[in-house]
Amino acid sequence: MRKKIVAGNWKMNKLYSEAVELVDEITIALKDDTKSDEIVKVLIPSFPYLRKVARHSHGIPNLFTGAQNCAYEEAGAYTGEVSAGMIKSLGGTYVIIGHSERRSYFHETNEELKRKVNIVLGQSLTPIFCIGESHEKRHAKEHFAVVEKQISDSLFHLIAADFKKVVLAYEPVWAIGTGLTATSQQAQEMHLFIRTLVEKKYGKEVATSLSILYGGSCNSKNATELFACPDVDGGLIGGASLTAKDFVTIIHSFPS
Ligand code: PEP
């Protein structure tokens, strides 16, 4: 059975004391919550808070810490960058790669993202690799082609054993932070397309074990419907992960 995952991308939000408060509220809520023990939960704060969040998360079943980005080089003279090794040394386990905000504001290319994937896997960390089309591309009915290219350019060089370590997050750009969630039909259709693509490349076993998350205005009200889709294995949550109550409600939104 593939993993069910809910990951909270805090982006560039929260001052230090607020981040500590949020992780405390989440861990208190999850402490005796045995029904969500099997669900993988990932808290993804800004780099400076990674160590603190990792320490506070310790001891809660399947609660991990992640980073929002990493450098595509291992080490060296790259002022301002943070390496995958550093993330690991702070207690991070997951790394978001290719978030649409990185692709658009920081002009990250599929080729750079491929290098990041290699670096992250080289440190035995788990990439949460983001893909998704813009509003224009969906309107032009090119959404499947965009997603296929993002996946094949940055991931299809991997051998099957490494591809199996990747988590995918389908995040239509038009749905991120806009309140415009994809319908459950749109999400399921794209997730099935991705799984079929992966099956063609790596075979059924790899495709079946791949966790594909949905992201884009997923919240405590719509998560139940999205998570009920057979190929949606959880969510990458932005805005709604900044409130403990909403984040925990989303964790509780999988069908029983
Ligand atoms: C995200 O940034 O990954 C995201 C899904 O944001 P939001 O939930 O706020 O749309």
PDB file of C-alpha atoms and ligand atoms in Angstrom:
ATOM      1  CA  MET A   1       0.000   0.000   0.000  1.00  0.00           C
ATOM      2  CA  ARG A   2       1.366   3.409  -0.906  1.00  0.00           C
ATOM      3  CA  LYS A   3       1.864   6.069   1.726  1.00  0.00           C
ATOM      4  CA  LYS A   4      -0.791   8.650   2.563  1.00  0.00           C
ATOM      5  CA  ILE A   5       0.951  11.968   3.120  1.00  0.00           C
ATOM      6  CA  VAL A   6      -0.044  15.438   4.277  1.00  0.00           C
ATOM      7  CA  ALA A   7       2.763  17.999   4.007  1.00  0.00           C
ATOM      8  CA  GLY A   8       2.481  21.597   5.210  1.00  0.00           C
ATOM      9  CA  ASN A   9       4.495  24.144   3.237  1.00  0.00           C
ATOM     10  CA  TRP A  10       4.775  27.151   5.536  1.00  0.00           C
ATOM     11  CA  LYS A  11       6.543  29.174   2.808  1.00  0.00           C
ATOM     12  CA  MET A  12       8.072  32.474   4.033  1.00  0.00           C
ATOM     13  CA  ASN A  13       5.583  32.830   6.881  1.00  0.00           C
ATOM     14  CA  LYS A  14       5.822  32.977  10.680  1.00  0.00           C
ATOM     15  CA  LEU A  15       8.355  34.624  12.930  1.00  0.00           C
ATOM     16  CA  TYR A  16      10.350  32.257  15.109  1.00  0.00           C
ATOM     17  CA  SER A  17       8.060  32.392  18.169  1.00  0.00           C
ATOM     18  CA  GLU A  18       5.010  31.874  15.934  1.00  0.00           C
ATOM     19  CA  ALA A  19       6.595  28.869  14.253  1.00  0.00           C
ATOM     20  CA  VAL A  20       7.369  27.317  17.649  1.00  0.00           C
ATOM     21  CA  GLU A  21       3.779  27.946  18.719  1.00  0.00           C
ATOM     22  CA  LEU A  22       2.460  26.281  15.558  1.00  0.00           C
ATOM     23  CA  VAL A  23       4.610  23.178  15.881  1.00  0.00           C
ATOM     24  CA  ASP A  24       3.636  22.919  19.556  1.00  0.00           C
ATOM     25  CA  GLU A  25      -0.063  23.124  18.735  1.00  0.00           C
ATOM     26  CA  ILE A  26       0.276  20.512  15.985  1.00  0.00           C
ATOM     27  CA  THR A  27       2.288  18.077  18.101  1.00  0.00           C
ATOM     28  CA  ILE A  28      -0.114  18.426  21.049  1.00  0.00           C
ATOM     29  CA  ALA A  29      -3.019  17.635  18.729  1.00  0.00           C
ATOM     30  CA  LEU A  30      -1.229  14.638  17.186  1.00  0.00           C
ATOM     31  CA  LYS A  31       0.254  13.194  20.368  1.00  0.00           C
ATOM     32  CA  ASP A  32      -2.607  10.902  21.349  1.00  0.00           C
ATOM     33  CA  ASP A  33      -4.190  10.805  17.933  1.00  0.00           C
ATOM     34  CA  THR A  34      -3.567   7.143  17.160  1.00  0.00           C
ATOM     35  CA  LYS A  35      -5.907   7.191  14.144  1.00  0.00           C
ATOM     36  CA  SER A  36      -3.446   9.298  12.184  1.00  0.00           C
ATOM     37  CA  ASP A  37      -0.347   7.313  13.198  1.00  0.00           C
ATOM     38  CA  GLU A  38      -0.130   5.640   9.788  1.00  0.00           C
ATOM     39  CA  ILE A  39      -0.408   8.903   7.856  1.00  0.00           C
ATOM     40  CA  VAL A  40       2.906  10.555   7.027  1.00  0.00           C
ATOM     41  CA  LYS A  41       2.853  14.166   8.177  1.00  0.00           C
ATOM     42  CA  VAL A  42       5.550  16.612   7.101  1.00  0.00           C
ATOM     43  CA  LEU A  43       6.103  20.099   8.522  1.00  0.00           C
ATOM     44  CA  ILE A  44       8.035  22.309   6.115  1.00  0.00           C
ATOM     45  CA  PRO A  45       9.128  25.565   7.736  1.00  0.00           C
ATOM     46  CA  SER A  46      11.684  28.117   6.563  1.00  0.00           C
ATOM     47  CA  PHE A  47      15.315  27.002   6.844  1.00  0.00           C
ATOM     48  CA  PRO A  48      16.128  28.863  10.102  1.00  0.00           C
ATOM     49  CA  TYR A  49      13.419  26.945  11.986  1.00  0.00           C
ATOM     50  CA  LEU A  50      14.160  23.492  10.647  1.00  0.00           C
ATOM     51  CA  ARG A  51      16.150  22.246  13.640  1.00  0.00           C
ATOM     52  CA  LYS A  52      13.625  23.512  16.163  1.00  0.00           C
ATOM     53  CA  VAL A  53      10.665  22.048  14.296  1.00  0.00           C
ATOM     54  CA  ALA A  54      12.469  18.714  13.871  1.00  0.00           C
ATOM     55  CA  ARG A  55      13.205  18.541  17.616  1.00  0.00           C
ATOM     56  CA  HIS A  56       9.653  19.412  18.608  1.00  0.00           C
ATOM     57  CA  SER A  57       8.270  16.809  16.194  1.00  0.00           C
ATOM     58  CA  HIS A  58      10.364  14.056  17.676  1.00  0.00           C
ATOM     59  CA  GLY A  59       8.438  11.116  19.118  1.00  0.00           C
ATOM     60  CA  ILE A  60       5.190  11.568  17.149  1.00  0.00           C
ATOM     61  CA  PRO A  61       4.657   8.591  14.806  1.00  0.00           C
ATOM     62  CA  ASN A  62       5.303   9.427  11.168  1.00  0.00           C
ATOM     63  CA  LEU A  63       5.815  13.144  11.788  1.00  0.00           C
ATOM     64  CA  PHE A  64       8.747  14.501   9.788  1.00  0.00           C
ATOM     65  CA  THR A  65      10.353  17.811   8.947  1.00  0.00           C
ATOM     66  CA  GLY A  66      11.187  19.052   5.479  1.00  0.00           C
ATOM     67  CA  ALA A  67      12.790  21.953   3.624  1.00  0.00           C
ATOM     68  CA  GLN A  68      11.215  24.111   0.927  1.00  0.00           C
ATOM     69  CA  ASN A  69      14.209  24.060  -1.407  1.00  0.00           C
ATOM     70  CA  CYS A  70      17.889  23.143  -1.576  1.00  0.00           C
ATOM     71  CA  ALA A  71      20.968  23.900  -3.652  1.00  0.00           C
ATOM     72  CA  TYR A  72      21.820  21.859  -6.733  1.00  0.00           C
ATOM     73  CA  GLU A  73      25.426  21.611  -5.656  1.00  0.00           C
ATOM     74  CA  GLU A  74      26.736  19.596  -2.726  1.00  0.00           C
ATOM     75  CA  ALA A  75      28.868  22.308  -1.121  1.00  0.00           C
ATOM     76  CA  GLY A  76      31.162  25.213  -1.904  1.00  0.00           C
ATOM     77  CA  ALA A  77      31.128  28.870  -2.817  1.00  0.00           C
ATOM     78  CA  TYR A  78      27.375  29.371  -3.336  1.00  0.00           C
ATOM     79  CA  THR A  79      26.546  32.324  -1.088  1.00  0.00           C
ATOM     80  CA  GLY A  80      23.040  32.177   0.308  1.00  0.00           C
ATOM     81  CA  GLU A  81      22.365  28.580  -0.694  1.00  0.00           C
ATOM     82  CA  VAL A  82      21.516  25.676   1.630  1.00  0.00           C
ATOM     83  CA  SER A  83      22.689  22.173   0.794  1.00  0.00           C
ATOM     84  CA  ALA A  84      20.827  18.895   1.095  1.00  0.00           C
ATOM     85  CA  GLY A  85      23.532  17.715   3.499  1.00  0.00           C
ATOM     86  CA  MET A  86      22.861  20.718   5.757  1.00  0.00           C
ATOM     87  CA  ILE A  87      19.135  19.980   5.712  1.00  0.00           C
ATOM     88  CA  LYS A  88      19.827  16.394   6.707  1.00  0.00           C
ATOM     89  CA  SER A  89      22.189  17.480   9.490  1.00  0.00           C
ATOM     90  CA  LEU A  90      19.392  19.634  10.958  1.00  0.00           C
ATOM     91  CA  GLY A  91      16.933  16.732  11.067  1.00  0.00           C
ATOM     92  CA  GLY A  92      15.166  17.287   7.756  1.00  0.00           C
ATOM     93  CA  THR A  93      13.863  14.266   5.874  1.00  0.00           C
ATOM     94  CA  TYR A  94      11.882  15.699   2.955  1.00  0.00           C
ATOM     95  CA  VAL A  95      12.733  18.464   0.465  1.00  0.00           C
ATOM     96  CA  ILE A  96      10.273  20.237  -1.824  1.00  0.00           C
ATOM     97  CA  ILE A  97      11.759  20.554  -5.307  1.00  0.00           C
ATOM     98  CA  GLY A  98      10.311  22.553  -8.158  1.00  0.00           C
ATOM     99  CA  HIS A  99       7.549  24.407  -6.355  1.00  0.00           C
ATOM    100  CA  SER A 100       5.869  26.685  -8.901  1.00  0.00           C
ATOM    101  CA  GLU A 101       6.962  29.743  -6.909  1.00  0.00           C
ATOM    102  CA  ARG A 102      10.586  28.625  -7.357  1.00  0.00           C
ATOM    103  CA  ARG A 103       9.994  27.874 -11.026  1.00  0.00           C
ATOM    104  CA  SER A 104       8.418  31.252 -11.740  1.00  0.00           C
ATOM    105  CA  TYR A 105      10.036  33.771  -9.333  1.00  0.00           C
ATOM    106  CA  PHE A 106      13.495  32.184  -9.291  1.00  0.00           C
ATOM    107  CA  HIS A 107      13.417  30.842 -12.858  1.00  0.00           C
ATOM    108  CA  GLU A 108      14.339  27.294 -11.885  1.00  0.00           C
ATOM    109  CA  THR A 109      14.542  25.105 -14.962  1.00  0.00           C
ATOM    110  CA  ASN A 110      13.775  21.412 -15.411  1.00  0.00           C
ATOM    111  CA  GLU A 111      17.509  20.821 -15.817  1.00  0.00           C
ATOM    112  CA  GLU A 112      18.355  22.512 -12.492  1.00  0.00           C
ATOM    113  CA  LEU A 113      15.563  20.622 -10.794  1.00  0.00           C
ATOM    114  CA  LYS A 114      16.972  17.362 -12.127  1.00  0.00           C
ATOM    115  CA  ARG A 115      20.276  18.221 -10.415  1.00  0.00           C
ATOM    116  CA  LYS A 116      18.434  18.981  -7.177  1.00  0.00           C
ATOM    117  CA  VAL A 117      16.648  15.643  -7.330  1.00  0.00           C
ATOM    118  CA  ASN A 118      20.005  13.865  -7.667  1.00  0.00           C
ATOM    119  CA  ILE A 119      21.522  15.828  -4.774  1.00  0.00           C
ATOM    120  CA  VAL A 120      18.555  15.162  -2.488  1.00  0.00           C
ATOM    121  CA  LEU A 121      18.446  11.454  -3.267  1.00  0.00           C
ATOM    122  CA  GLY A 122      22.226  11.329  -2.786  1.00  0.00           C
ATOM    123  CA  GLN A 123      21.654  12.386   0.822  1.00  0.00           C
ATOM    124  CA  SER A 124      18.918   9.755   1.257  1.00  0.00           C
ATOM    125  CA  LEU A 125      16.317  12.488   1.656  1.00  0.00           C
ATOM    126  CA  THR A 126      12.881  12.308   0.034  1.00  0.00           C
ATOM    127  CA  PRO A 127      12.108  14.793  -2.752  1.00  0.00           C
ATOM    128  CA  ILE A 128       8.559  16.124  -2.944  1.00  0.00           C
ATOM    129  CA  PHE A 129       8.700  16.998  -6.612  1.00  0.00           C
ATOM    130  CA  CYS A 130       6.118  19.572  -7.743  1.00  0.00           C
ATOM    131  CA  ILE A 131       4.561  19.694 -11.176  1.00  0.00           C
ATOM    132  CA  GLY A 132       1.623  21.585 -12.578  1.00  0.00           C
ATOM    133  CA  GLU A 133       0.375  23.756 -15.405  1.00  0.00           C
ATOM    134  CA  SER A 134      -0.472  27.447 -15.590  1.00  0.00           C
ATOM    135  CA  HIS A 135      -3.971  28.724 -16.259  1.00  0.00           C
ATOM    136  CA  GLU A 136      -2.978  29.516 -19.862  1.00  0.00           C
ATOM    137  CA  LYS A 137      -1.705  26.000 -20.508  1.00  0.00           C
ATOM    138  CA  ARG A 138      -4.873  24.452 -19.099  1.00  0.00           C
ATOM    139  CA  HIS A 139      -6.972  26.811 -21.157  1.00  0.00           C
ATOM    140  CA  ALA A 140      -4.998  25.743 -24.260  1.00  0.00           C
ATOM    141  CA  LYS A 141      -5.562  22.088 -23.244  1.00  0.00           C
ATOM    142  CA  GLU A 142      -1.803  21.598 -22.909  1.00  0.00           C
ATOM    143  CA  HIS A 143      -1.864  20.665 -19.219  1.00  0.00           C
ATOM    144  CA  PHE A 144      -1.033  16.988 -19.742  1.00  0.00           C
ATOM    145  CA  ALA A 145       1.879  17.849 -22.056  1.00  0.00           C
ATOM    146  CA  VAL A 146       3.307  20.346 -19.546  1.00  0.00           C
ATOM    147  CA  VAL A 147       3.186  17.892 -16.676  1.00  0.00           C
ATOM    148  CA  GLU A 148       4.607  15.079 -18.793  1.00  0.00           C
ATOM    149  CA  LYS A 149       7.575  17.239 -19.784  1.00  0.00           C
ATOM    150  CA  GLN A 150       8.242  18.386 -16.214  1.00  0.00           C
ATOM    151  CA  ILE A 151       8.323  14.776 -15.048  1.00  0.00           C
ATOM    152  CA  SER A 152      10.296  13.321 -17.931  1.00  0.00           C
ATOM    153  CA  ASP A 153      12.905  16.134 -18.025  1.00  0.00           C
ATOM    154  CA  SER A 154      13.670  16.092 -14.296  1.00  0.00           C
ATOM    155  CA  LEU A 155      12.888  12.554 -13.130  1.00  0.00           C
ATOM    156  CA  PHE A 156      12.942   9.980 -15.917  1.00  0.00           C
ATOM    157  CA  HIS A 157      16.734   9.681 -15.873  1.00  0.00           C
ATOM    158  CA  LEU A 158      16.380   7.900 -12.513  1.00  0.00           C
ATOM    159  CA  ILE A 159      16.597   4.151 -12.224  1.00  0.00           C
ATOM    160  CA  ALA A 160      13.430   2.550 -10.875  1.00  0.00           C
ATOM    161  CA  ALA A 161      14.898   1.988  -7.402  1.00  0.00           C
ATOM    162  CA  ASP A 162      15.547   5.739  -7.062  1.00  0.00           C
ATOM    163  CA  PHE A 163      12.318   6.857  -8.694  1.00  0.00           C
ATOM    164  CA  LYS A 164      10.505   4.857  -6.015  1.00  0.00           C
ATOM    165  CA  LYS A 165      11.914   7.200  -3.372  1.00  0.00           C
ATOM    166  CA  VAL A 166      10.265  10.279  -4.941  1.00  0.00           C
ATOM    167  CA  VAL A 167       6.917  11.758  -3.897  1.00  0.00           C
ATOM    168  CA  LEU A 168       5.076  13.768  -6.558  1.00  0.00           C
ATOM    169  CA  ALA A 169       2.850  16.760  -5.876  1.00  0.00           C
ATOM    170  CA  TYR A 170       0.470  17.872  -8.610  1.00  0.00           C
ATOM    171  CA  GLU A 171      -0.074  21.570  -8.030  1.00  0.00           C
ATOM    172  CA  PRO A 172      -1.887  23.427 -10.811  1.00  0.00           C
ATOM    173  CA  VAL A 173      -0.380  26.907 -10.686  1.00  0.00           C
ATOM    174  CA  TRP A 174      -3.799  28.533 -11.064  1.00  0.00           C
ATOM    175  CA  ALA A 175      -4.931  26.854  -7.840  1.00  0.00           C
ATOM    176  CA  ILE A 176      -2.016  27.805  -5.586  1.00  0.00           C
ATOM    177  CA  GLY A 177      -2.961  30.438  -3.050  1.00  0.00           C
ATOM    178  CA  THR A 178      -5.899  31.573  -5.182  1.00  0.00           C
ATOM    179  CA  GLY A 179      -8.801  29.796  -3.510  1.00  0.00           C
ATOM    180  CA  LEU A 180      -9.500  28.160  -6.896  1.00  0.00           C
ATOM    181  CA  THR A 181      -9.170  24.486  -6.039  1.00  0.00           C
ATOM    182  CA  ALA A 182      -9.083  21.919  -8.822  1.00  0.00           C
ATOM    183  CA  THR A 183     -12.277  19.883  -8.808  1.00  0.00           C
ATOM    184  CA  SER A 184     -11.876  16.333  -7.584  1.00  0.00           C
ATOM    185  CA  GLN A 185     -12.493  15.223 -11.211  1.00  0.00           C
ATOM    186  CA  GLN A 186      -9.659  17.425 -12.494  1.00  0.00           C
ATOM    187  CA  ALA A 187      -7.308  16.215  -9.758  1.00  0.00           C
ATOM    188  CA  GLN A 188      -8.165  12.532 -10.278  1.00  0.00           C
ATOM    189  CA  GLU A 189      -7.824  12.835 -14.057  1.00  0.00           C
ATOM    190  CA  MET A 190      -4.324  14.336 -13.782  1.00  0.00           C
ATOM    191  CA  HIS A 191      -3.191  11.959 -11.028  1.00  0.00           C
ATOM    192  CA  LEU A 192      -4.291   8.979 -13.097  1.00  0.00           C
ATOM    193  CA  PHE A 193      -2.496  10.430 -16.123  1.00  0.00           C
ATOM    194  CA  ILE A 194       0.704  10.747 -14.048  1.00  0.00           C
ATOM    195  CA  ARG A 195       0.414   7.232 -12.666  1.00  0.00           C
ATOM    196  CA  THR A 196      -0.131   5.838 -16.151  1.00  0.00           C
ATOM    197  CA  LEU A 197       2.907   7.760 -17.429  1.00  0.00           C
ATOM    198  CA  VAL A 198       5.030   6.329 -14.629  1.00  0.00           C
ATOM    199  CA  GLU A 199       3.690   2.838 -15.311  1.00  0.00           C
ATOM    200  CA  LYS A 200       4.729   3.107 -18.974  1.00  0.00           C
ATOM    201  CA  LYS A 201       8.237   4.086 -17.946  1.00  0.00           C
ATOM    202  CA  TYR A 202       8.854   1.978 -14.816  1.00  0.00           C
ATOM    203  CA  GLY A 203       6.118  -0.659 -14.724  1.00  0.00           C
ATOM    204  CA  LYS A 204       3.090  -1.342 -12.584  1.00  0.00           C
ATOM    205  CA  GLU A 205       4.792  -2.001  -9.262  1.00  0.00           C
ATOM    206  CA  VAL A 206       6.576   1.378  -9.235  1.00  0.00           C
ATOM    207  CA  ALA A 207       3.452   3.231 -10.420  1.00  0.00           C
ATOM    208  CA  THR A 208       1.248   1.598  -7.818  1.00  0.00           C
ATOM    209  CA  SER A 209       3.618   2.434  -4.966  1.00  0.00           C
ATOM    210  CA  LEU A 210       4.041   6.109  -5.989  1.00  0.00           C
ATOM    211  CA  SER A 211       2.414   8.674  -3.682  1.00  0.00           C
ATOM    212  CA  ILE A 212       0.937  11.585  -5.653  1.00  0.00           C
ATOM    213  CA  LEU A 213      -0.203  14.547  -3.572  1.00  0.00           C
ATOM    214  CA  TYR A 214      -2.591  17.267  -4.646  1.00  0.00           C
ATOM    215  CA  GLY A 215      -1.763  20.896  -3.860  1.00  0.00           C
ATOM    216  CA  GLY A 216      -3.564  24.135  -4.607  1.00  0.00           C
ATOM    217  CA  SER A 217      -6.020  25.733  -2.175  1.00  0.00           C
ATOM    218  CA  CYS A 218      -6.624  22.407  -0.476  1.00  0.00           C
ATOM    219  CA  ASN A 219      -8.204  23.145   2.895  1.00  0.00           C
ATOM    220  CA  SER A 220     -10.154  21.658   5.793  1.00  0.00           C
ATOM    221  CA  LYS A 221     -13.395  21.900   3.799  1.00  0.00           C
ATOM    222  CA  ASN A 222     -12.415  20.351   0.463  1.00  0.00           C
ATOM    223  CA  ALA A 223      -9.759  17.822   1.548  1.00  0.00           C
ATOM    224  CA  THR A 224     -12.289  15.026   2.185  1.00  0.00           C
ATOM    225  CA  GLU A 225     -13.553  15.116  -1.404  1.00  0.00           C
ATOM    226  CA  LEU A 226     -10.056  15.380  -2.901  1.00  0.00           C
ATOM    227  CA  PHE A 227      -8.592  12.614  -0.707  1.00  0.00           C
ATOM    228  CA  ALA A 228     -11.464  10.309  -1.655  1.00  0.00           C
ATOM    229  CA  CYS A 229     -10.128  10.164  -5.240  1.00  0.00           C
ATOM    230  CA  PRO A 230      -8.427   6.809  -5.848  1.00  0.00           C
ATOM    231  CA  ASP A 231      -5.203   8.330  -7.208  1.00  0.00           C
ATOM    232  CA  VAL A 232      -4.906  11.228  -4.748  1.00  0.00           C
ATOM    233  CA  ASP A 233      -2.665  10.095  -1.903  1.00  0.00           C
ATOM    234  CA  GLY A 234      -2.754  13.224   0.208  1.00  0.00           C
ATOM    235  CA  GLY A 235      -1.928  16.893  -0.043  1.00  0.00           C
ATOM    236  CA  LEU A 236       0.768  19.513  -0.152  1.00  0.00           C
ATOM    237  CA  ILE A 237      -0.870  22.284   1.815  1.00  0.00           C
ATOM    238  CA  GLY A 238       0.127  25.947   1.820  1.00  0.00           C
ATOM    239  CA  GLY A 239      -2.159  28.490   3.498  1.00  0.00           C
ATOM    240  CA  ALA A 240      -4.205  25.971   5.472  1.00  0.00           C
ATOM    241  CA  SER A 241      -1.064  24.472   7.043  1.00  0.00           C
ATOM    242  CA  LEU A 242      -0.428  27.693   8.974  1.00  0.00           C
ATOM    243  CA  THR A 243      -3.249  26.952  11.425  1.00  0.00           C
ATOM    244  CA  ALA A 244      -2.919  23.838  13.563  1.00  0.00           C
ATOM    245  CA  LYS A 245      -6.669  23.183  13.670  1.00  0.00           C
ATOM    246  CA  ASP A 246      -7.024  23.267   9.864  1.00  0.00           C
ATOM    247  CA  PHE A 247      -3.886  21.221   9.272  1.00  0.00           C
ATOM    248  CA  VAL A 248      -5.006  18.507  11.694  1.00  0.00           C
ATOM    249  CA  THR A 249      -8.501  18.471  10.163  1.00  0.00           C
ATOM    250  CA  ILE A 250      -6.874  17.883   6.752  1.00  0.00           C
ATOM    251  CA  ILE A 251      -4.852  14.999   8.214  1.00  0.00           C
ATOM    252  CA  HIS A 252      -8.171  13.521   9.354  1.00  0.00           C
ATOM    253  CA  SER A 253      -9.726  13.858   5.897  1.00  0.00           C
ATOM    254  CA  PHE A 254      -8.769  10.482   4.394  1.00  0.00           C
ATOM    255  CA  PRO A 255     -11.565   7.983   3.870  1.00  0.00           C
ATOM    256  CA  SER A 256     -11.568   5.359   6.648  1.00  0.00           C
TER     257      SER A 256
HETATM  258  C1  PEP B   1       1.571  25.341  -2.039  1.00  0.00           C
HETATM  259  O1  PEP B   1       2.153  26.409  -2.031  1.00  0.00           O
HETATM  260  O2  PEP B   1       2.204  24.276  -2.178  1.00  0.00           O
HETATM  261  C2  PEP B   1       0.124  25.365  -1.905  1.00  0.00           C
HETATM  262  C3  PEP B   1      -0.536  24.308  -2.243  1.00  0.00           C
HETATM  263  O3  PEP B   1      -0.420  26.547  -1.449  1.00  0.00           O
HETATM  264  P1  PEP B   1      -1.976  26.798  -1.087  1.00  0.00           P
HETATM  265  O4  PEP B   1      -2.458  25.583  -0.324  1.00  0.00           O
HETATM  266  O5  PEP B   1      -1.967  28.011  -0.231  1.00  0.00           O
HETATM  267  O6  PEP B   1      -2.701  26.958  -2.369  1.00  0.00           O
END
